[in-house]
PDB file of C-alpha atoms in Angstrom:
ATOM      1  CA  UNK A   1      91.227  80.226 108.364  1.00  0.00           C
ATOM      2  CA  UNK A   2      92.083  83.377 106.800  1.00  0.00           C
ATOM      3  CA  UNK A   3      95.331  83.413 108.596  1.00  0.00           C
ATOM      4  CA  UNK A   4      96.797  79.815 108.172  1.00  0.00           C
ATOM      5  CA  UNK A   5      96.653  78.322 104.507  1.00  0.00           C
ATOM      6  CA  UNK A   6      97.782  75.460 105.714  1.00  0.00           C
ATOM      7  CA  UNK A   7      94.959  74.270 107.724  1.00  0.00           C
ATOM      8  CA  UNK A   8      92.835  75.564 104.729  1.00  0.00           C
ATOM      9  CA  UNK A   9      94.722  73.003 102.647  1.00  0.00           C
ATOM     10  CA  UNK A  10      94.446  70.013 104.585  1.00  0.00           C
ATOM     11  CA  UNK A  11      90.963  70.793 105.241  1.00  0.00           C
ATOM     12  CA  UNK A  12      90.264  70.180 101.539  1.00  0.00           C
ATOM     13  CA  UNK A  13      92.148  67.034 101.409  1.00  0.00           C
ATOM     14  CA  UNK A  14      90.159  65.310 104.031  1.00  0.00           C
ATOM     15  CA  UNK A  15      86.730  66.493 102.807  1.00  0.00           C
ATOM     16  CA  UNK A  16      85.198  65.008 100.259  1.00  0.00           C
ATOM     17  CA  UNK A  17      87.115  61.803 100.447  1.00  0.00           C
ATOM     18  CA  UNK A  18      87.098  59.877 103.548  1.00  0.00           C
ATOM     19  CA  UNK A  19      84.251  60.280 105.709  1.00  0.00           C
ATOM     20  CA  UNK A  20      86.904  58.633 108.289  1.00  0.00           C
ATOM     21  CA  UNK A  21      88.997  61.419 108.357  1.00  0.00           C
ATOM     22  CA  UNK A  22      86.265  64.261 109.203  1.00  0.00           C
ATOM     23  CA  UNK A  23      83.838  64.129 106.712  1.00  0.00           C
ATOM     24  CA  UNK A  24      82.522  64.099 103.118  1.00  0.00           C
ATOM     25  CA  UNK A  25      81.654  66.780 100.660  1.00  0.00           C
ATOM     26  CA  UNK A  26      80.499  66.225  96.918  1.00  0.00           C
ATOM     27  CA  UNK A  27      82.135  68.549  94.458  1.00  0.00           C
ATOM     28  CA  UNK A  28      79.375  71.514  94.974  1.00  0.00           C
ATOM     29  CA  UNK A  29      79.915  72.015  98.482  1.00  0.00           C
ATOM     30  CA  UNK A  30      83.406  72.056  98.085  1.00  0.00           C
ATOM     31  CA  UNK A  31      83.521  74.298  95.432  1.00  0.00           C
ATOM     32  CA  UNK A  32      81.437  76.741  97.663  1.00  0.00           C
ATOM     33  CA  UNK A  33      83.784  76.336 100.524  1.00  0.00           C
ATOM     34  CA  UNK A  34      86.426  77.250  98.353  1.00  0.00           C
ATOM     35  CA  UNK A  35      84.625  80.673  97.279  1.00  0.00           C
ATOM     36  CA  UNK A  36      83.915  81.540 100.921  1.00  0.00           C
ATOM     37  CA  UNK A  37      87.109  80.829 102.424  1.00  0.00           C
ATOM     38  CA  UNK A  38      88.992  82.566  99.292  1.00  0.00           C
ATOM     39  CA  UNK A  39      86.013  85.508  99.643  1.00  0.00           C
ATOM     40  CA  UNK A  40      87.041  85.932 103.757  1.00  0.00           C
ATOM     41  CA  UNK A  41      82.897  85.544 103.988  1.00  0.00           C
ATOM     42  CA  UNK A  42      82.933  84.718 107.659  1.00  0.00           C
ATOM     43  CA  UNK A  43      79.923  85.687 108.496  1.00  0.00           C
ATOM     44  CA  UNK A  44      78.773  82.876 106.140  1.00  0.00           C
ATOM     45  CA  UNK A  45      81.328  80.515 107.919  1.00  0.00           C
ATOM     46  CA  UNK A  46      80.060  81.609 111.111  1.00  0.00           C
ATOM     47  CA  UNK A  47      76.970  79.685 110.481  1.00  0.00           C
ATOM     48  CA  UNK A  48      76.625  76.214 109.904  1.00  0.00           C
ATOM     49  CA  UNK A  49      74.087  75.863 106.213  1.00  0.00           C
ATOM     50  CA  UNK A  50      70.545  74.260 106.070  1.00  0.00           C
ATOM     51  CA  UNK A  51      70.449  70.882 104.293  1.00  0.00           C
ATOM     52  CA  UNK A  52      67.391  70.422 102.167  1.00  0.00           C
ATOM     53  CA  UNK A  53      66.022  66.370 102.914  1.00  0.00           C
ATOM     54  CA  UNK A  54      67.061  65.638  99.526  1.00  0.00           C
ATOM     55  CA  UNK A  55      70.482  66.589 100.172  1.00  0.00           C
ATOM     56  CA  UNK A  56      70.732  64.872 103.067  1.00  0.00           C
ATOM     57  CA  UNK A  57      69.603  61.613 101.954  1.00  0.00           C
ATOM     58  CA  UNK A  58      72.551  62.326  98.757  1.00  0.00           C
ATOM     59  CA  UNK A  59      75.145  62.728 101.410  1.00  0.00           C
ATOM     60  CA  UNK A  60      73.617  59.582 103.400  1.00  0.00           C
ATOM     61  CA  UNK A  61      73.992  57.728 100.469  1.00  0.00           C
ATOM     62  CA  UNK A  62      77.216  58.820  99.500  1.00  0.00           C
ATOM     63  CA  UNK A  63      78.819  58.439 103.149  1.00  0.00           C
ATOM     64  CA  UNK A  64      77.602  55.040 103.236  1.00  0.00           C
ATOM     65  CA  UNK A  65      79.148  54.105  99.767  1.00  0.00           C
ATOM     66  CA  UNK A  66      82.274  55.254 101.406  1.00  0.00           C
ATOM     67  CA  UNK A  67      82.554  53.654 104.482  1.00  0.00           C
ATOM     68  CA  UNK A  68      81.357  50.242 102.762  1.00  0.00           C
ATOM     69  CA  UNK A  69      80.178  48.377 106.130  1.00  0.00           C
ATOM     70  CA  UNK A  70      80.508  44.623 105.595  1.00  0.00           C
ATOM     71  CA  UNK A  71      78.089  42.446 107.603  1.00  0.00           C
ATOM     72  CA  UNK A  72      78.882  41.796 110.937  1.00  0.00           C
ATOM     73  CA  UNK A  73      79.376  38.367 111.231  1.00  0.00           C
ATOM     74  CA  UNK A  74      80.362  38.315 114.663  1.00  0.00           C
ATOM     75  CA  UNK A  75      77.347  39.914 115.674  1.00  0.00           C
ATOM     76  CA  UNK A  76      74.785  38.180 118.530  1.00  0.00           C
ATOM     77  CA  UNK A  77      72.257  37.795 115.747  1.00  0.00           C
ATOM     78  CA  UNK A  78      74.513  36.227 113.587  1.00  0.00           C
ATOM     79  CA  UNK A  79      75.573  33.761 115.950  1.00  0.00           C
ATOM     80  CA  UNK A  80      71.923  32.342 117.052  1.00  0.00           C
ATOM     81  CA  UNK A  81      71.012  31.612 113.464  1.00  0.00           C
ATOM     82  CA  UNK A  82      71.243  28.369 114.002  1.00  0.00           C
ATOM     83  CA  UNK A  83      71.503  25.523 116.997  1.00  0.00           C
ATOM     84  CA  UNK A  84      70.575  25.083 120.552  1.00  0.00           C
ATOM     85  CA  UNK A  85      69.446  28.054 122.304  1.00  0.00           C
ATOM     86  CA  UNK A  86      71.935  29.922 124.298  1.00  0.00           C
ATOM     87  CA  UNK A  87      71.648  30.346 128.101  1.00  0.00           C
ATOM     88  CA  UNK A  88      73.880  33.125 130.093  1.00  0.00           C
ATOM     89  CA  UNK A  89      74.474  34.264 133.514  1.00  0.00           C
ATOM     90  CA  UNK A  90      73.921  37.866 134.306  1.00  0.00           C
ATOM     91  CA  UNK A  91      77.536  38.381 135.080  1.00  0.00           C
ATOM     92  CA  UNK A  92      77.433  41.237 137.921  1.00  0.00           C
ATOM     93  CA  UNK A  93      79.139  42.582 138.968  1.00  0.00           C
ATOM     94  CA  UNK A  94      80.928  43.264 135.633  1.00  0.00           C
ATOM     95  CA  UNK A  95      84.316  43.110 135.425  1.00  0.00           C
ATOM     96  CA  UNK A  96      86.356  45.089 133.084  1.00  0.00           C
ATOM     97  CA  UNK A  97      88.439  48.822 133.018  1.00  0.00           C
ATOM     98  CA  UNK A  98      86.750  52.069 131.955  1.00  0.00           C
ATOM     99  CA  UNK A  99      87.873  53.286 128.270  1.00  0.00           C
ATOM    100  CA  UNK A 100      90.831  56.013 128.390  1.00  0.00           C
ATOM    101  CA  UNK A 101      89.984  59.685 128.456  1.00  0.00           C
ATOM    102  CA  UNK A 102      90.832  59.826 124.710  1.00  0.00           C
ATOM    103  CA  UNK A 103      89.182  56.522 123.541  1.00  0.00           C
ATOM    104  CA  UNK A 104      86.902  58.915 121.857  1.00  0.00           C
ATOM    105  CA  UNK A 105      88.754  61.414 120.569  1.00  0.00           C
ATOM    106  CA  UNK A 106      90.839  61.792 116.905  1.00  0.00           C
ATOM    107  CA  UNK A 107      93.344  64.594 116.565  1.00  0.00           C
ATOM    108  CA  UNK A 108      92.657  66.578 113.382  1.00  0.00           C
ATOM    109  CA  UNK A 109      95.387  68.936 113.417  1.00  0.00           C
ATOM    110  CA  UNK A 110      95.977  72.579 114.017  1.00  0.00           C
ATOM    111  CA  UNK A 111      94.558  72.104 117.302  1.00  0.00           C
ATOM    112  CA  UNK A 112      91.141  70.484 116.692  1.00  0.00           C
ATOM    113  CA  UNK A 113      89.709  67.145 117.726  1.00  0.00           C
ATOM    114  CA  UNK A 114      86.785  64.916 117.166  1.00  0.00           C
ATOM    115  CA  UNK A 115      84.656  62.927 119.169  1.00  0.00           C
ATOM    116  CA  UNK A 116      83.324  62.746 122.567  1.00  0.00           C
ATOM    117  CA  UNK A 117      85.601  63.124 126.122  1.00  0.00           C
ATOM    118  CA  UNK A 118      84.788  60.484 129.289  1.00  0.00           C
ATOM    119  CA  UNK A 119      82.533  61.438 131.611  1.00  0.00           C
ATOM    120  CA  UNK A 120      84.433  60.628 134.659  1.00  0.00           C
ATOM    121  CA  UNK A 121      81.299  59.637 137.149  1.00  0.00           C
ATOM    122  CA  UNK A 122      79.757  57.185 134.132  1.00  0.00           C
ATOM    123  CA  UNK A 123      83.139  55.691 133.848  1.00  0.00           C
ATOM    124  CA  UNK A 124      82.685  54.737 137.271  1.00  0.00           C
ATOM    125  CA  UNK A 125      79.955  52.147 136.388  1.00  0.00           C
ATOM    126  CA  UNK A 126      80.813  51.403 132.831  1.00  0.00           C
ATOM    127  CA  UNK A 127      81.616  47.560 133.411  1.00  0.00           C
ATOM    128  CA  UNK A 128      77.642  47.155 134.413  1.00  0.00           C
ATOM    129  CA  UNK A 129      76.778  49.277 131.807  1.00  0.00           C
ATOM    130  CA  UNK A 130      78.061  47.689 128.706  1.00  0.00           C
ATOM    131  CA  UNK A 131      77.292  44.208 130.385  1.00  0.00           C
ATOM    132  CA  UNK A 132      73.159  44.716 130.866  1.00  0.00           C
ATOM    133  CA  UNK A 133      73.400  46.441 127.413  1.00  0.00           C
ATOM    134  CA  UNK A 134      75.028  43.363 125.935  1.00  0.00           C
ATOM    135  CA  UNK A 135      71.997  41.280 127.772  1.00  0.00           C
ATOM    136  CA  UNK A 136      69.214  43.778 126.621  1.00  0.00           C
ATOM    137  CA  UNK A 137      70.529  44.005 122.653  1.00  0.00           C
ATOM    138  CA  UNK A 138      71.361  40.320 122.611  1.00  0.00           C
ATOM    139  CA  UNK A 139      67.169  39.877 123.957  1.00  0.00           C
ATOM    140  CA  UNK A 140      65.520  41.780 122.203  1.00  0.00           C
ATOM    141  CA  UNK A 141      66.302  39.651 118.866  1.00  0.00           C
ATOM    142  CA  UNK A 142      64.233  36.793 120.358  1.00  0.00           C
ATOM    143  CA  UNK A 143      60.904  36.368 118.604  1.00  0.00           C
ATOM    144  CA  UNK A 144      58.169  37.998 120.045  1.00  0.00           C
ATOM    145  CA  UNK A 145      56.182  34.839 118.716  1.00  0.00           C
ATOM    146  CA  UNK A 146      58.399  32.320 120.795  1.00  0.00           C
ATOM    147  CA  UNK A 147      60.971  30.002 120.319  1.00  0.00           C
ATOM    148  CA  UNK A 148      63.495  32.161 122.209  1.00  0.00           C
ATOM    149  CA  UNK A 149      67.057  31.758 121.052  1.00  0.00           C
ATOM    150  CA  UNK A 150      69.032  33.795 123.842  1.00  0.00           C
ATOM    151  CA  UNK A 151      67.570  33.231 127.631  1.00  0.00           C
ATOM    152  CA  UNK A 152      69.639  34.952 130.870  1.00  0.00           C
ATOM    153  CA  UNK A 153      69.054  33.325 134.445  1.00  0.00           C
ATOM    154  CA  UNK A 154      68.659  35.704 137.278  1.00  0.00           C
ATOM    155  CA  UNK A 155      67.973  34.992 140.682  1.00  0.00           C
ATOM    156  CA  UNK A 156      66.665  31.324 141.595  1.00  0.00           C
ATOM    157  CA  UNK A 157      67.983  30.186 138.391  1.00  0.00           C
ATOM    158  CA  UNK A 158      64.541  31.439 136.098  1.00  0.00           C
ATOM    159  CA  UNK A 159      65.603  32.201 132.614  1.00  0.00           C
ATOM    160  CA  UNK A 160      64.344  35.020 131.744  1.00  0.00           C
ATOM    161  CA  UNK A 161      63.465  35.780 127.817  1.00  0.00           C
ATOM    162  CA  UNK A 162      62.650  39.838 126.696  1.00  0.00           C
ATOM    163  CA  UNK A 163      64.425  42.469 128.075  1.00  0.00           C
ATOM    164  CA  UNK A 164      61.379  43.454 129.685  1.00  0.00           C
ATOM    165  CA  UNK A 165      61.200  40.507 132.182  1.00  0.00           C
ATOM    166  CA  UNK A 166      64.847  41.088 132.620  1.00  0.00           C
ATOM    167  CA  UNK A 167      64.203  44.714 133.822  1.00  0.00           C
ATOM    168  CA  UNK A 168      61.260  43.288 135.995  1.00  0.00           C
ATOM    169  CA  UNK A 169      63.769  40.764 137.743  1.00  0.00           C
ATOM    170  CA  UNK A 170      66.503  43.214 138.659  1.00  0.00           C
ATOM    171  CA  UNK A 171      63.339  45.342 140.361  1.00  0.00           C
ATOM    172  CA  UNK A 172      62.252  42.838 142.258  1.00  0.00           C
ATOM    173  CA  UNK A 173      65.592  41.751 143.444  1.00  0.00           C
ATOM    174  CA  UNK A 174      66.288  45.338 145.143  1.00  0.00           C
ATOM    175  CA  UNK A 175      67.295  47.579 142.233  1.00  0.00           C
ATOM    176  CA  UNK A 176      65.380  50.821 141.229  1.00  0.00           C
ATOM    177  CA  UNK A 177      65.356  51.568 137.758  1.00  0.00           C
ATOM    178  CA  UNK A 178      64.308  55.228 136.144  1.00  0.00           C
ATOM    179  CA  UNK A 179      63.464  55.381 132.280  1.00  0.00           C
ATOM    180  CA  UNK A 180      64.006  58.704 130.872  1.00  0.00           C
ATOM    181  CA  UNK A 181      62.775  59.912 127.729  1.00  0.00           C
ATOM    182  CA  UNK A 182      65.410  62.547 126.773  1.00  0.00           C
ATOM    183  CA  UNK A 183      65.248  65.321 123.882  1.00  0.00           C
ATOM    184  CA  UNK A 184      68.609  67.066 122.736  1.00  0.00           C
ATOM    185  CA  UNK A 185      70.246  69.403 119.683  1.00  0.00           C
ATOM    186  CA  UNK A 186      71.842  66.823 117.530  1.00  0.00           C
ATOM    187  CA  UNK A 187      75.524  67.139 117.649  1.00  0.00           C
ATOM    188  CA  UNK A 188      77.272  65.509 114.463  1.00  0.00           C
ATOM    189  CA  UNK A 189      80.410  67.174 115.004  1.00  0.00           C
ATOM    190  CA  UNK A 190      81.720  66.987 117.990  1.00  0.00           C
ATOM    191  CA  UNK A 191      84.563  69.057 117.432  1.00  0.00           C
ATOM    192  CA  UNK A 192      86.911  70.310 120.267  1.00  0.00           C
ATOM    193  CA  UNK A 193      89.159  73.687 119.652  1.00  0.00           C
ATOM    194  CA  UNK A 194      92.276  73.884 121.920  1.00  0.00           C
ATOM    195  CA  UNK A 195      90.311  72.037 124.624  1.00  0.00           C
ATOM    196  CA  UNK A 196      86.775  73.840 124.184  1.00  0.00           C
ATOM    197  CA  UNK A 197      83.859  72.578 122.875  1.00  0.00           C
ATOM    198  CA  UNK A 198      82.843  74.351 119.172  1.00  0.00           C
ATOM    199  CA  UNK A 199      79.190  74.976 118.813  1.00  0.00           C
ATOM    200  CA  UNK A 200      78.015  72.688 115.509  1.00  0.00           C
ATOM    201  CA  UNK A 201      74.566  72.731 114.825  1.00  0.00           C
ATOM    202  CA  UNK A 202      72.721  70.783 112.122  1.00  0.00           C
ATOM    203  CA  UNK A 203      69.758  72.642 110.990  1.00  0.00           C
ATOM    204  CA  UNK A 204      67.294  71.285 108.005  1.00  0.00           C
ATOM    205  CA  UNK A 205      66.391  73.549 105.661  1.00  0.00           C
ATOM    206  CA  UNK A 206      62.627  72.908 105.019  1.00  0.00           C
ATOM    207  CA  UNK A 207      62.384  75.180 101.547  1.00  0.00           C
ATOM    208  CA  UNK A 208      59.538  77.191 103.074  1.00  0.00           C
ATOM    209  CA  UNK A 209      59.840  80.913 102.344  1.00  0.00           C
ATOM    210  CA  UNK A 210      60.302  83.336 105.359  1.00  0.00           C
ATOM    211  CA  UNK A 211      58.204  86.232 104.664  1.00  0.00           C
ATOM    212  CA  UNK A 212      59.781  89.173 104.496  1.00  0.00           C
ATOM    213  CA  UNK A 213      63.420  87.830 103.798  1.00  0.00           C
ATOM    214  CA  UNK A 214      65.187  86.521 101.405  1.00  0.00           C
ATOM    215  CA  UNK A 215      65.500  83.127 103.301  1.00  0.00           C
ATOM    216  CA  UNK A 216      63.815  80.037 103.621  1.00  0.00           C
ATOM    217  CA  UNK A 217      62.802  78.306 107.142  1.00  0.00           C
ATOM    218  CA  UNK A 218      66.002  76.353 108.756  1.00  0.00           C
ATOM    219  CA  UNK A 219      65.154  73.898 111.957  1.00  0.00           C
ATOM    220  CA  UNK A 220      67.281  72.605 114.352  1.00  0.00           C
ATOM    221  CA  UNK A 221      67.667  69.154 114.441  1.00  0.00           C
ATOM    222  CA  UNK A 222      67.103  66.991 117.546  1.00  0.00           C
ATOM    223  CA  UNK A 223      67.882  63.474 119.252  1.00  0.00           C
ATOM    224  CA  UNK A 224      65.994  62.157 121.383  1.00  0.00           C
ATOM    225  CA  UNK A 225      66.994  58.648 123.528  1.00  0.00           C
ATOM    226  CA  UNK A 226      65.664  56.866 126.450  1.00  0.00           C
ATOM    227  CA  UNK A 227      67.947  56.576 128.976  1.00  0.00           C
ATOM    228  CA  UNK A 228      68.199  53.706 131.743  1.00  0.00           C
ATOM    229  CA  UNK A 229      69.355  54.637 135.445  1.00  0.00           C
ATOM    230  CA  UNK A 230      69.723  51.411 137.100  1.00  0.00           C
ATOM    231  CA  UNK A 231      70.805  51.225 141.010  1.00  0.00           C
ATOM    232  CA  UNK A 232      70.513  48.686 142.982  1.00  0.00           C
ATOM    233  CA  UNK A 233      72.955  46.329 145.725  1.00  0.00           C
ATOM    234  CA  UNK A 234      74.640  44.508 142.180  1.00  0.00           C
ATOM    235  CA  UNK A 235      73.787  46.648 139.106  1.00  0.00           C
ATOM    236  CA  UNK A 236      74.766  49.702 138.262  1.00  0.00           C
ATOM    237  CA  UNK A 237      74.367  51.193 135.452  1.00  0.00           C
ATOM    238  CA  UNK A 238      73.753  54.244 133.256  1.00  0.00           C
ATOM    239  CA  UNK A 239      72.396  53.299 129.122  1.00  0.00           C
ATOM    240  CA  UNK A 240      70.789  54.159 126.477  1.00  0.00           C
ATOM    241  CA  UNK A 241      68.778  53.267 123.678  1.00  0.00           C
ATOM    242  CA  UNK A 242      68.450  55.312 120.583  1.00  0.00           C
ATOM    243  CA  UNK A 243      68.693  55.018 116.600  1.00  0.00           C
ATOM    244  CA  UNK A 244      72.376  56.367 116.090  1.00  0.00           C
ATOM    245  CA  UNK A 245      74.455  57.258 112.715  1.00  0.00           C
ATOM    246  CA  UNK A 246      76.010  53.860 112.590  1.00  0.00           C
ATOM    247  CA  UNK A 247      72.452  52.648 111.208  1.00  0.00           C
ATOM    248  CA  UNK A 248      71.748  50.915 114.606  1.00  0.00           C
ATOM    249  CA  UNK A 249      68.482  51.162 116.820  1.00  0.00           C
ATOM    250  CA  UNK A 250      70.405  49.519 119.829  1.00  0.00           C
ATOM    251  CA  UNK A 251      70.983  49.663 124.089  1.00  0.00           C
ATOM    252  CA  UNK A 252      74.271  51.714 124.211  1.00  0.00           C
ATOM    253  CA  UNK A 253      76.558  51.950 127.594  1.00  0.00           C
ATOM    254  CA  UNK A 254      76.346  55.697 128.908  1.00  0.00           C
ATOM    255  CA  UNK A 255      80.063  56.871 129.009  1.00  0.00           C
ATOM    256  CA  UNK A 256      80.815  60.390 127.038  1.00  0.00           C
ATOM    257  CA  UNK A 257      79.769  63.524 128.677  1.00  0.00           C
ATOM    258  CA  UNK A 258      77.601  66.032 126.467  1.00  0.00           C
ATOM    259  CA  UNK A 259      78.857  69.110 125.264  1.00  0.00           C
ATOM    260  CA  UNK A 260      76.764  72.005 127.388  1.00  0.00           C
ATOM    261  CA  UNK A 261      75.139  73.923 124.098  1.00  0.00           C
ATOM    262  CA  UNK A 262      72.967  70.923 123.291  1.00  0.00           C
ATOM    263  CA  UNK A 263      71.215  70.895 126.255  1.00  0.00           C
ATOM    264  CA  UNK A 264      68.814  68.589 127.423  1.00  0.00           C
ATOM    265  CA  UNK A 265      64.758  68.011 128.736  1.00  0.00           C
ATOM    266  CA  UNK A 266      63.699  65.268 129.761  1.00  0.00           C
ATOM    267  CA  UNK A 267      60.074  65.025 128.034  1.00  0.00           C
ATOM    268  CA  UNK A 268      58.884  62.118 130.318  1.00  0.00           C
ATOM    269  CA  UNK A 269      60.057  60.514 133.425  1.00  0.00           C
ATOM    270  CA  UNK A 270      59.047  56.911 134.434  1.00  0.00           C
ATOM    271  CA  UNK A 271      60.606  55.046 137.876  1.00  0.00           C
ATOM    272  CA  UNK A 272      60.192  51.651 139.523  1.00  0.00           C
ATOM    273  CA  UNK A 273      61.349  51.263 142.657  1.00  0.00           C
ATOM    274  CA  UNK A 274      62.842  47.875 144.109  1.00  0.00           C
ATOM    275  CA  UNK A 275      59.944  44.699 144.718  1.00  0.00           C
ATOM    276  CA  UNK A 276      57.092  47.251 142.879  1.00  0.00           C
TER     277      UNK A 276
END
């Protein structure tokens, strides 16, 4: 930064304004950018600041005001307001390509990127993927109290109603299915430097005094998912299901390989094998 003003520049015309086009800062943080960069206080650049929960939720709400989602209209939900339930077959083996290696990925200049790269094995199975995650999404907004409005016939032609019972009929057709309950270090950057993955952290900053310092107590943030392994002689496929920034709690395919520093344990581990 201290050698190329020109990435400094362009840096604060995308911040601030368009949470599209790498982010969003209010005036404050800006301003404190500014001081840093113009102070060559890299040490303080060098690590990424705490947000206090009240911050975060002003930056929430301002990034949201931004972006402006309309309702999805063409959403599953949407479409079963109303009318005669609808029936589907499973549909596997899936057809359909793998996204590109840079489906993910949006060039930011001066050599940075954002975004996630393909994993190459996941991409493999990523037709069955997105397909049962289509089926599991588009059951689990059936009533738990009946009246079902999506149903999805597997094997002898039962119709099948919670994602649950759809899980239970692809195990006792001759798939295995694992359930992981995965913990990770959030990673809301997902920036890429010349090809190699750059280290961003999110840390909260709780306000609680660290005795002895002059500092107060940052945590790392997590992100936990459960993760779907599905194998079997039709299905397979890799997915998860987590609560993710775009405000959705949802069954997402398994694609994008992880950048190494946020690691990875798997907390809990549950399998069922094929007819058990």
């Amino acid at each position: 930064m201290s050698r190329n003003p020109d990435f400094v520049e362009a840096l604060y015309k995308r911040l601030g304004r368009d949470p599209r086009a790498g982010g969003i800062l209010g005036p404050d943080e800006i301003k404190r950018l500014r001081e840093l960069v113009l102070g060559k206080d890299f040490e303080e650049l060098d690590s990424f600041p705490g947000m206090t929960v009240s911050g975060l939720g002003r930056a929430v709400r301002l990034a949201a005001a931004a972006m402006d989602h309309p309702a999805n209209e063409s959403s599953p939900q949407a479409g079963a307001a109303g009318g005669a339930a609808i029936e589907e077959e499973l549909g596997f083996p899936a057809v359909g390509d793998s996204p590109a290696p840079d489906t993910y990925l949006r060039p930011l200049g001066f050599g940075l990127e954002a975004g996630d790269r393909i994993d190459p094995v996941l991409a493999e199975r990523y037709a069955d993927s997105l397909r049962l995650s289509e089926l599991l999404n588009r059951l689990s907004l059936n009533s738990p109290n009946g009246g079902a409005r999506y149903r999805i016939a597997v094997e002898g032609g039962r119709l099948v109603e919670t994602p649950n019972a759809l899980l239970e009929a692809m195990t006792m057709t001759g798939h295995d299915l694992e359930v992981r309950d995965s913990r990770y270090f959030a990673n809301f950057g997902d920036l890429i430097y010349h090809g190699r993955d750059v280290l961003t952290p999110f840390r909260i900053d709780t306000g609680l005094p660290v005795p002895g310092t002059d500092r107060t107590l940052l945590v790392p943030v997590s992100h936990s998912q459960h993760e779907f392994i599905v194998r079997g002689p039709v299905v397979n496929a890799d997915l998860s299901f987590y609560f993710g920034i775009d405000g959705e709690a949802v069954f997402r395919p398994s694609v994008t390989r992880d950048q190494a520093w946020v690691m990875g344990k798997v907390a809990h581990r549950a399998r069922c094998h094929c007819g058990t």
